[in-house]
Amino acid sequence: MKIVIINSGSSSIKYQLLDMPSGEVICSGMIDRIGLEGSNLTYVTSSTKLEETLSISNHKVGLEKIANLLMDEKIGVIKSTDEIQAVGHRVVHGGSDFTNTVRITEDVKEKIKQLFDLAPLHNPANLEGIAVAEEIFKSAQQVAVFDTAFHQTIPVVAHQYPIPKHLFTDSKIRLYGFHGTSHKYVSQKAIDYLKQNTNLSGSKIITIHLGNGCSMTAIKDGKSIDHTLGFGPMNGLIMGTRSGDVDQSVIFYLVNTLGYSLDAVNTMLQKQSGMLGLTGYSDLRDIEARAENGDADCQLALAMNAYRIKKYIGSYAAVLNGLDAIVFTAGIGENSSYIRKLVCTDMDYFGLQLDLSKNEIRSKEIREINTADSKTKILVIPTNEEVEIANQVFELLNK
């Protein structure tokens, strides 16, 4: 069965064409910096590696470009869209309606749309991906895999908010959690690795997903028990354009004293804050480059970013009552030795000892970047949400 996986992030599209159940990757690639000047496109097959810098204004343009490459006369891997039996879509917010992978229907699409306000940077892009895929792959079964599903194991003591109870019971206002496919994939890889290399029986792991969107999960024995993102994918860590945690009083001050509208505050916290608000740049590669050249705003923003991560490591080590490993993953987590160094410095109390030379190594394989005598493992594990999505799609369609 040939399955196309579409993973639309807030500023990127990752895609793979897989043959299931073997898991063979026929084609893979991504487009990043969508909506910014100089988007990057990669397209990789067994015989082709294409890299381009071009203008990709939005997700629809990006998805159409990907489809054209898949069917290109010279470098394409399919002759007709009829060869694709299923398209798996990452959908960020499933609310209380979706706790498992589902076939996409008109009702499912309407419920995804109703959740736009809770994931305004993601659910619209996810739904756009579904609409474009339905046009292109007309005979394929469209399937949605929800980021929130992995976090359904978070206990009520962690997922209920201390607000009037009826808002929890009647309106389902609670912590849902996100990036679930990534956290599930890398945590399982970490557990398998630790079992092979240590005497591990149970497991206490913190997974750190750092991209344009960022989140951390406390994972005990393979199950999510707490997570930095909540009702929507906006709080917790400092992100590319999202603020992460702020004092709620700031919102009332902006509205009641400074005269901002609620819509303006929402736009500010979602699209104008985070690293962008601190530096004027949302892409960490730009920020690191400027920091190394002495830009004080960029240096401070990176320090603030790492400080927030360190705070949550301490919090989650307490929740887990111990710590076997921390895992860095996603675009920044896998590639930024700068951020990893900032996070792991002065963390001796938690048994974290970073090997500076190992930290500089880049690899597509699981790797330890801790010293030999570090009590806690520091792992870098490339995430592969597309493979996790493909596995769930194949399982659903073959029940």
XYZ file of N, CA and C in Angstrom, residues 191-352:
486
model
N 13.227 4.577 24.800
C 13.028 3.431 25.692
C 13.723 2.198 25.131
N 13.563 1.953 23.840
C 14.232 0.800 23.215
C 15.745 0.922 23.345
N 16.262 2.128 23.129
C 17.703 2.357 23.218
C 18.202 2.124 24.646
N 17.493 2.665 25.615
C 17.918 2.530 27.006
C 17.871 1.077 27.473
N 16.876 0.335 27.028
C 16.780 -1.077 27.412
C 17.941 -1.887 26.846
N 18.409 -1.502 25.655
C 19.534 -2.197 25.028
C 20.866 -1.834 25.674
N 20.958 -0.623 26.233
C 22.249 -0.127 26.709
C 22.348 0.058 28.225
N 21.273 -0.189 28.941
C 21.295 -0.084 30.401
C 20.479 -1.223 30.989
N 20.393 -1.237 32.315
C 19.567 -2.235 33.000
C 18.171 -1.697 33.301
N 17.689 -0.828 32.426
C 16.416 -0.152 32.644
C 15.253 -1.130 32.707
N 14.382 -0.963 33.705
C 13.148 -1.744 33.761
C 11.982 -0.811 33.442
N 11.658 0.126 34.378
C 10.718 1.180 34.052
C 11.480 2.308 33.371
N 10.790 3.389 33.027
C 11.494 4.490 32.372
C 10.894 5.834 32.770
N 11.784 6.814 32.959
C 11.402 8.188 33.284
C 12.169 9.108 32.336
N 11.432 9.671 31.372
C 12.054 10.393 30.268
C 11.377 11.738 30.078
N 12.163 12.743 29.723
C 11.621 14.030 29.295
C 11.989 14.220 27.833
N 10.982 14.356 26.979
C 11.227 14.602 25.563
C 11.050 16.093 25.287
N 11.996 16.657 24.526
C 12.043 18.099 24.270
C 11.970 18.322 22.765
N 10.802 18.699 22.279
C 10.548 18.919 20.851
C 10.713 20.410 20.571
N 11.777 20.742 19.835
C 12.089 22.146 19.570
C 12.092 22.407 18.076
N 11.105 23.180 17.631
C 11.030 23.611 16.246
C 10.502 25.033 16.245
N 9.747 25.406 15.209
C 9.072 26.704 15.260
C 8.053 26.697 16.386
N 7.421 25.530 16.585
C 6.622 25.264 17.773
C 7.435 24.386 18.697
N 7.286 24.574 20.015
C 8.123 23.845 20.980
C 7.259 23.259 22.093
N 7.664 22.089 22.590
C 6.953 21.500 23.713
C 7.829 20.457 24.396
N 7.469 20.154 25.635
C 8.148 19.117 26.411
C 7.109 18.199 27.027
N 7.471 16.923 27.169
C 6.564 15.939 27.759
C 7.295 15.118 28.812
N 6.649 14.938 29.952
C 7.121 13.996 30.962
C 6.499 12.640 30.641
N 7.344 11.630 30.437
C 6.863 10.322 29.981
C 7.346 9.238 30.936
N 6.387 8.562 31.556
C 6.701 7.496 32.511
C 6.236 6.159 31.948
N 7.170 5.245 31.795
C 6.863 3.911 31.255
C 6.109 4.002 29.923
N 6.534 4.939 29.095
C 5.977 5.061 27.747
C 4.703 5.868 27.638
N 4.191 6.394 28.762
C 2.938 7.134 28.735
C 3.145 8.589 29.131
N 2.495 9.475 28.399
C 2.548 10.901 28.697
C 1.822 11.173 30.006
N 2.519 11.858 30.944
C 1.874 12.187 32.219
C 1.830 13.695 32.478
N 2.540 14.477 31.680
C 2.413 15.933 31.742
C 3.063 16.526 30.502
N 2.670 17.762 30.179
C 3.070 18.346 28.891
C 2.978 19.864 28.990
N 3.880 20.565 28.288
C 3.954 22.021 28.434
C 2.850 22.772 27.704
N 2.375 22.258 26.575
C 1.274 22.910 25.871
C -0.042 22.480 26.498
N -1.105 23.262 26.298
C -2.313 22.977 27.052
C -3.580 22.887 26.252
N -4.493 23.832 26.496
C -5.784 23.890 25.795
C -5.562 24.190 24.316
N -4.588 25.040 24.035
C -4.134 25.333 22.677
C -2.621 25.270 22.659
N -2.018 25.265 21.475
C -0.553 25.124 21.378
C 0.166 26.463 21.509
N -0.023 27.135 22.660
C 0.442 28.509 22.784
C 1.288 28.752 24.029
N 1.112 27.960 25.063
C 1.797 28.235 26.326
C 3.048 27.363 26.471
N 3.666 27.426 27.637
C 4.859 26.618 27.867
C 6.122 27.317 27.411
N 6.871 26.680 26.526
C 8.173 27.168 26.088
C 8.054 28.384 25.172
N 9.140 29.146 25.062
C 9.222 30.247 24.095
C 9.365 29.637 22.705
N 8.554 30.096 21.754
C 8.545 29.505 20.408
C 8.926 30.545 19.360
N 8.815 30.138 18.088
C 9.210 31.037 17.007
C 8.457 32.352 17.030
N 7.109 32.269 17.080
C 6.287 33.485 17.118
C 5.312 33.483 18.292
N 5.254 32.402 19.051
C 4.329 32.297 20.177
C 5.057 32.565 21.488
N 4.354 33.199 22.410
C 4.979 33.694 23.633
C 5.369 32.599 24.602
N 4.626 31.482 24.604
C 4.761 30.558 25.715
C 4.111 31.157 26.944
N 4.517 30.717 28.130
C 3.892 31.167 29.377
C 4.030 32.670 29.576
N 2.903 33.324 29.845
C 2.904 34.723 30.297
C 1.895 34.842 31.439
N 2.084 35.811 32.292
C 1.133 36.104 33.361
C -0.187 36.555 32.722
N -1.302 35.921 33.107
C -2.604 36.287 32.539
C -2.941 37.759 32.756
N -2.378 38.359 33.802
C -2.642 39.774 34.081
C -2.178 40.666 32.940
N -1.164 40.209 32.205
C -0.660 41.002 31.085
C -1.761 41.203 30.045
N -2.552 40.163 29.815
C -3.629 40.239 28.817
C -4.646 41.298 29.222
N -5.058 41.300 30.505
C -6.044 42.281 30.974
C -5.467 43.697 30.937
N -4.187 43.829 31.229
C -3.545 45.139 31.176
C -3.507 45.671 29.745
N -3.176 44.786 28.789
C -3.143 45.186 27.383
C -4.518 45.665 26.907
N -5.564 44.966 27.344
C -6.922 45.295 26.900
C -7.483 46.500 27.658
N -7.436 46.446 28.987
C -8.122 47.453 29.803
C -7.357 48.759 29.953
N -6.035 48.703 29.925
C -5.230 49.905 30.159
C -4.615 50.455 28.877
N -4.089 49.556 28.031
C -3.409 50.007 26.820
C -4.321 50.053 25.602
N -5.551 49.542 25.743
C -6.541 49.701 24.684
C -6.471 48.701 23.546
N -5.748 47.614 23.715
C -5.703 46.583 22.681
C -7.041 45.843 22.619
N -7.443 45.420 21.432
C -8.610 44.541 21.320
C -8.172 43.113 21.637
N -9.141 42.262 21.949
C -8.806 40.860 22.222
C -8.196 40.190 20.996
N -8.711 40.534 19.815
C -8.151 39.977 18.586
C -6.692 40.400 18.411
N -6.404 41.650 18.726
C -5.032 42.143 18.602
C -4.096 41.439 19.588
N -4.581 41.188 20.802
C -3.772 40.477 21.795
C -3.530 39.041 21.348
N -4.574 38.410 20.827
C -4.433 37.040 20.339
C -3.398 36.969 19.220
N -3.484 37.907 18.270
C -2.520 37.947 17.175
C -1.110 38.191 17.709
N -0.979 39.080 18.664
C 0.322 39.378 19.251
C 0.946 38.132 19.876
N 0.179 37.441 20.712
C 0.728 36.302 21.450
C 0.975 35.085 20.560
N 0.210 34.982 19.473
C 0.351 33.836 18.580
C 1.400 34.069 17.486
N 1.422 35.290 16.927
C 2.182 35.512 15.701
C 3.267 36.585 15.785
N 3.297 37.346 16.892
C 4.239 38.456 16.968
C 5.134 38.387 18.203
N 5.080 37.300 18.924
C 5.819 37.189 20.181
C 6.927 36.145 20.059
N 7.272 35.493 21.156
C 8.323 34.488 21.115
C 9.640 35.072 20.631
N 10.394 34.289 19.882
C 11.689 34.736 19.383
C 11.544 35.914 18.417
N 10.445 35.937 17.653
C 10.206 37.055 16.739
C 10.042 38.357 17.510
N 9.243 38.328 18.559
C 9.018 39.529 19.347
C 10.275 40.015 20.050
N 11.127 39.074 20.460
C 12.344 39.440 21.184
C 13.452 39.948 20.266
N 13.480 39.446 19.015
C 14.637 39.718 18.151
C 14.301 40.330 16.795
N 13.045 40.167 16.348
C 12.700 40.550 14.985
C 12.852 39.413 14.001
N 13.288 38.243 14.492
C 13.475 37.070 13.633
C 12.795 35.863 14.282
N 12.177 35.004 13.456
C 11.505 33.821 14.002
C 12.282 32.540 13.745
N 13.200 32.553 12.780
C 13.965 31.351 12.439
C 15.231 31.313 13.301
N 15.412 30.231 14.053
C 16.516 30.163 15.005
C 17.876 30.235 14.321
N 17.959 29.771 13.095
C 19.244 29.841 12.384
C 19.677 31.288 12.201
N 18.730 32.153 11.878
C 19.034 33.581 11.741
C 19.443 34.174 13.089
N 18.738 33.757 14.139
C 18.995 34.318 15.469
C 20.365 33.882 15.982
N 20.709 32.600 15.811
C 22.016 32.116 16.249
C 23.145 32.822 15.508
N 22.958 33.002 14.204
C 23.998 33.666 13.411
C 24.238 35.088 13.913
N 23.159 35.810 14.216
C 23.293 37.183 14.692
C 23.856 37.218 16.118
N 23.476 36.228 16.932
C 24.018 36.160 18.295
C 25.528 35.964 18.269
N 25.992 35.106 17.374
C 27.430 34.857 17.264
C 28.185 36.086 16.769
N 27.463 36.979 16.098
C 28.078 38.231 15.632
C 27.894 39.378 16.623
N 27.415 39.038 17.831
C 27.358 40.027 18.884
C 26.034 40.712 19.110
N 24.960 40.288 18.446
C 23.651 40.915 18.626
C 23.134 40.598 20.039
N 23.041 41.617 20.879
C 22.661 41.410 22.280
C 21.225 40.914 22.437
N 20.306 41.397 21.598
C 18.916 40.941 21.674
C 18.825 39.454 21.364
N 19.549 39.008 20.365
C 19.524 37.592 19.989
C 20.188 36.722 21.061
N 21.254 37.215 21.648
C 21.912 36.469 22.721
C 20.976 36.304 23.918
N 20.282 37.376 24.272
C 19.342 37.319 25.397
C 18.182 36.379 25.091
N 17.647 36.448 23.873
C 16.512 35.593 23.502
C 16.888 34.118 23.592
N 18.072 33.759 23.153
C 18.527 32.369 23.234
C 18.690 31.940 24.687
N 19.218 32.835 25.519
C 19.369 32.523 26.941
C 18.009 32.342 27.605
N 17.037 33.193 27.257
C 15.680 33.064 27.798
C 15.033 31.761 27.354
N 15.242 31.400 26.085
C 14.697 30.168 25.536
C 15.202 28.963 26.339
N 16.516 28.908 26.542
C 17.110 27.785 27.268
C 16.692 27.788 28.742
N 16.591 28.965 29.325
C 16.193 29.071 30.731
C 14.812 28.470 30.962
N 13.877 28.743 30.034
C 12.521 28.203 30.158
C 12.537 26.671 30.078
N 13.351 26.133 29.170
C 13.464 24.672 29.053
C 14.013 24.071 30.347
N 15.035 24.710 30.906
C 15.634 24.207 32.151
C 14.617 24.189 33.288
N 13.773 25.214 33.373
C 12.746 25.257 34.407
C 11.822 24.054 34.309
N 11.441 23.694 33.085
C 10.535 22.563 32.914
C 11.226 21.226 33.152
N 12.518 21.141 32.861
C 13.239 19.912 33.204
C 13.164 19.683 34.706
N 13.384 20.741 35.483
C 13.292 20.615 36.929
C 11.899 20.216 37.384
N 10.887 20.838 36.794
C 9.504 20.533 37.144
C 9.150 19.083 36.836
N 9.529 18.641 35.652
C 9.153 17.290 35.227
C 9.978 16.202 35.910
N 11.221 16.522 36.287
C 12.001 15.556 37.072
C 11.314 15.308 38.415
N 10.703 16.371 38.960
C 9.960 16.219 40.212
C 8.707 15.379 40.007
N 7.965 15.648 38.923
C 6.740 14.897 38.625
C 7.048 13.417 38.400
N 8.158 13.143 37.715
C 8.546 11.759 37.425
C 9.209 11.084 38.628
N 9.636 11.881 39.611
C 10.383 11.372 40.762
C 11.652 10.654 40.310
N 12.358 11.301 39.398
C 13.592 10.726 38.882
C 13.730 11.029 37.404
N 14.862 10.669 36.843
C 15.096 10.972 35.438
C 16.150 10.035 34.865
N 15.755 9.279 33.829
C 16.695 8.395 33.150
C 17.354 9.074 31.958
N 16.594 9.923 31.258
C 17.132 10.554 30.057
C 16.319 11.773 29.686
N 16.979 12.733 29.041
C 16.269 13.777 28.317
C 16.556 13.567 26.835
N 15.570 13.905 26.008
C 15.669 13.663 24.569
C 15.430 14.969 23.830
N 16.404 15.387 23.014
C 16.221 16.536 22.123
C 15.779 16.034 20.755
N 14.766 16.691 20.188
C 14.289 16.270 18.873
C 13.704 17.462 18.119
N 13.325 17.215 16.870
C 12.780 18.196 15.922
C 13.896 19.111 15.416
N 13.534 20.036 14.509
C 14.529 20.789 13.758
C 15.586 21.465 14.601
N 15.175 22.188 15.646
C 16.129 22.871 16.514
C 16.785 21.884 17.468
N 15.997 21.023 18.060
C 16.531 20.060 19.018
C 17.590 19.152 18.424
N 17.402 18.775 17.160
C 18.349 17.875 16.499
C 19.579 18.590 15.969
N 19.434 19.862 15.612
C 20.498 20.531 14.870
C 21.213 21.659 15.606
N 20.637 22.180 16.669
C 21.246 23.324 17.343
C 22.089 22.889 18.536
N 23.388 22.743 18.317
C 24.292 22.442 19.428
C 24.326 23.624 20.404
N 24.070 24.821 19.902
C 24.054 26.050 20.707
C 22.987 25.955 21.801
N 21.761 25.647 21.402
C 20.654 25.547 22.364
C 20.898 24.385 23.332
N 21.332 23.233 22.807
C 21.565 22.075 23.687
C 22.606 22.400 24.757
N 23.654 23.121 24.359
C 24.693 23.501 25.323
C 24.129 24.433 26.388
N 23.349 25.434 25.975
C 22.757 26.358 26.942
C 21.855 25.615 27.929
N 21.075 24.668 27.430
C 20.140 23.937 28.286
C 20.878 23.042 29.286
N 21.925 22.379 28.840
C 22.582 21.356 29.661
C 23.700 21.893 30.547
N 24.013 23.174 30.451
C 25.039 23.771 31.303
C 24.483 24.016 32.704
N 25.298 23.709 33.722
C 24.911 23.901 35.129
C 23.651 23.113 35.482
N 23.622 21.854 35.048
C 22.500 20.965 35.383
C 23.019 19.724 36.116
N 24.115 19.894 36.874
C 24.753 18.771 37.569
C 23.802 18.094 38.560
N 22.925 18.878 39.190
C 22.016 18.326 40.190
C 21.140 17.228 39.592
N 20.831 17.342 38.305
C 19.981 16.362 37.628
C 20.801 15.271 36.935
N 22.109 15.263 37.199
C 22.963 14.219 36.633
C 23.244 14.400 35.159
N 23.103 15.639 34.648
C 23.313 15.906 33.223
C 24.711 16.462 33.006
